[in-house]
Amino acid sequence: MDSITLQDENGETSELYVLEETTLNGNHYLLLSEEAEGDSDAYIFREMPGDAGDEATYVPVDDETEYSAVLLVFKELLEDTDFE
């Protein structure tokens, strides 16, 4: 399973595992989990393209409407997963 390392505003890093990816309305989203397998919290992040030569960055989706729409797509893609 692919993973990415994210750095917060305090410079602390954490490794999150990519459960699924999708594109919606021209935006690329990742469903990320704290654990590679089993039950754990999951988060939806939107990819923010970097400037020329810069890597993309990922930001959590905070807007409720956007979050709900993307969550519905992930639920369809991962039919066998229980979202609570």
Short mmCIF file of C-alpha atoms in Angstrom, two decimals:
data_model
loop_
_atom_site.label_atom_id
_atom_site.label_comp_id
_atom_site.label_asym_id
_atom_site.label_seq_id
_atom_site.Cartn_x
_atom_site.Cartn_y
_atom_site.Cartn_z
CA MET A 1 0.00 0.00 0.00
CA ASP A 2 1.33 3.43 -0.91
CA SER A 3 1.98 5.94 1.82
CA ILE A 4 2.79 9.62 1.97
CA THR A 5 4.52 11.68 4.60
CA LEU A 6 2.81 14.89 5.61
CA GLN A 7 4.32 17.73 7.61
CA ASP A 8 2.13 19.95 9.80
CA GLU A 9 2.59 23.64 10.53
CA ASN A 10 4.83 22.76 13.52
CA GLY A 11 7.20 20.74 11.34
CA GLU A 12 6.06 17.38 12.73
CA THR A 13 5.71 14.60 10.18
CA SER A 14 3.33 11.69 10.02
CA GLU A 15 3.01 8.81 7.59
CA LEU A 16 -0.46 8.14 6.22
CA TYR A 17 -1.54 5.30 3.96
CA VAL A 18 -3.41 5.88 0.70
CA LEU A 19 -6.63 3.86 0.75
CA GLU A 20 -8.09 5.33 -2.44
CA GLU A 21 -7.77 8.23 -4.88
CA THR A 22 -10.34 10.03 -7.01
CA THR A 23 -10.81 13.15 -9.10
CA LEU A 24 -13.96 15.22 -8.74
CA ASN A 25 -14.69 18.55 -10.45
CA GLY A 26 -11.06 18.80 -11.55
CA ASN A 27 -9.66 18.30 -8.05
CA HIS A 28 -7.62 15.26 -7.02
CA TYR A 29 -8.47 13.71 -3.62
CA LEU A 30 -6.85 11.09 -1.42
CA LEU A 31 -8.49 8.98 1.27
CA LEU A 32 -5.74 8.51 3.85
CA SER A 33 -5.56 6.25 6.89
CA GLU A 34 -3.29 6.13 9.92
CA GLU A 35 -2.90 2.34 9.62
CA ALA A 36 -2.10 0.24 6.55
CA GLU A 37 -4.68 -2.39 7.57
CA GLY A 38 -7.55 -2.74 9.99
CA ASP A 39 -9.74 -0.15 11.62
CA SER A 40 -8.39 3.37 12.01
CA ASP A 41 -9.32 6.97 11.42
CA ALA A 42 -9.39 8.09 7.79
CA TYR A 43 -9.04 11.55 6.31
CA ILE A 44 -9.85 13.18 2.99
CA PHE A 45 -7.16 15.44 1.56
CA ARG A 46 -7.21 17.60 -1.61
CA GLU A 47 -4.08 17.86 -3.73
CA MET A 48 -2.84 21.38 -4.29
CA PRO A 49 -0.54 21.50 -7.33
CA GLY A 50 2.87 22.98 -6.69
CA ASP A 51 4.48 25.75 -8.69
CA ALA A 52 6.81 24.80 -11.53
CA GLY A 53 9.30 22.32 -10.11
CA ASP A 54 7.61 22.14 -6.68
CA GLU A 55 5.92 19.04 -5.36
CA ALA A 56 2.19 19.02 -4.78
CA THR A 57 0.91 19.63 -1.27
CA TYR A 58 -2.11 18.09 0.40
CA VAL A 59 -4.65 19.90 2.54
CA PRO A 60 -7.48 18.40 4.58
CA VAL A 61 -10.96 18.98 3.20
CA ASP A 62 -12.75 21.18 5.73
CA ASP A 63 -15.74 22.38 3.71
CA GLU A 64 -18.74 20.22 4.67
CA THR A 65 -20.34 20.25 1.20
CA GLU A 66 -17.10 19.32 -0.53
CA TYR A 67 -16.33 16.68 2.11
CA SER A 68 -19.78 15.07 1.76
CA ALA A 69 -19.54 14.92 -2.03
CA VAL A 70 -16.08 13.35 -2.01
CA LEU A 71 -17.06 10.93 0.77
CA LEU A 72 -19.95 9.65 -1.36
CA VAL A 73 -17.53 8.89 -4.19
CA PHE A 74 -15.16 7.05 -1.84
CA LYS A 75 -18.06 5.05 -0.40
CA GLU A 76 -18.96 3.90 -3.91
CA LEU A 77 -15.35 3.01 -4.72
CA LEU A 78 -14.93 1.09 -1.47
CA GLU A 79 -18.28 -0.68 -1.25
CA ASP A 80 -16.90 -3.32 1.12
CA THR A 81 -15.66 -0.74 3.65
CA ASP A 82 -17.77 0.38 6.60
CA PHE A 83 -17.65 4.18 7.07
CA GLU A 84 -18.79 5.36 10.48
#
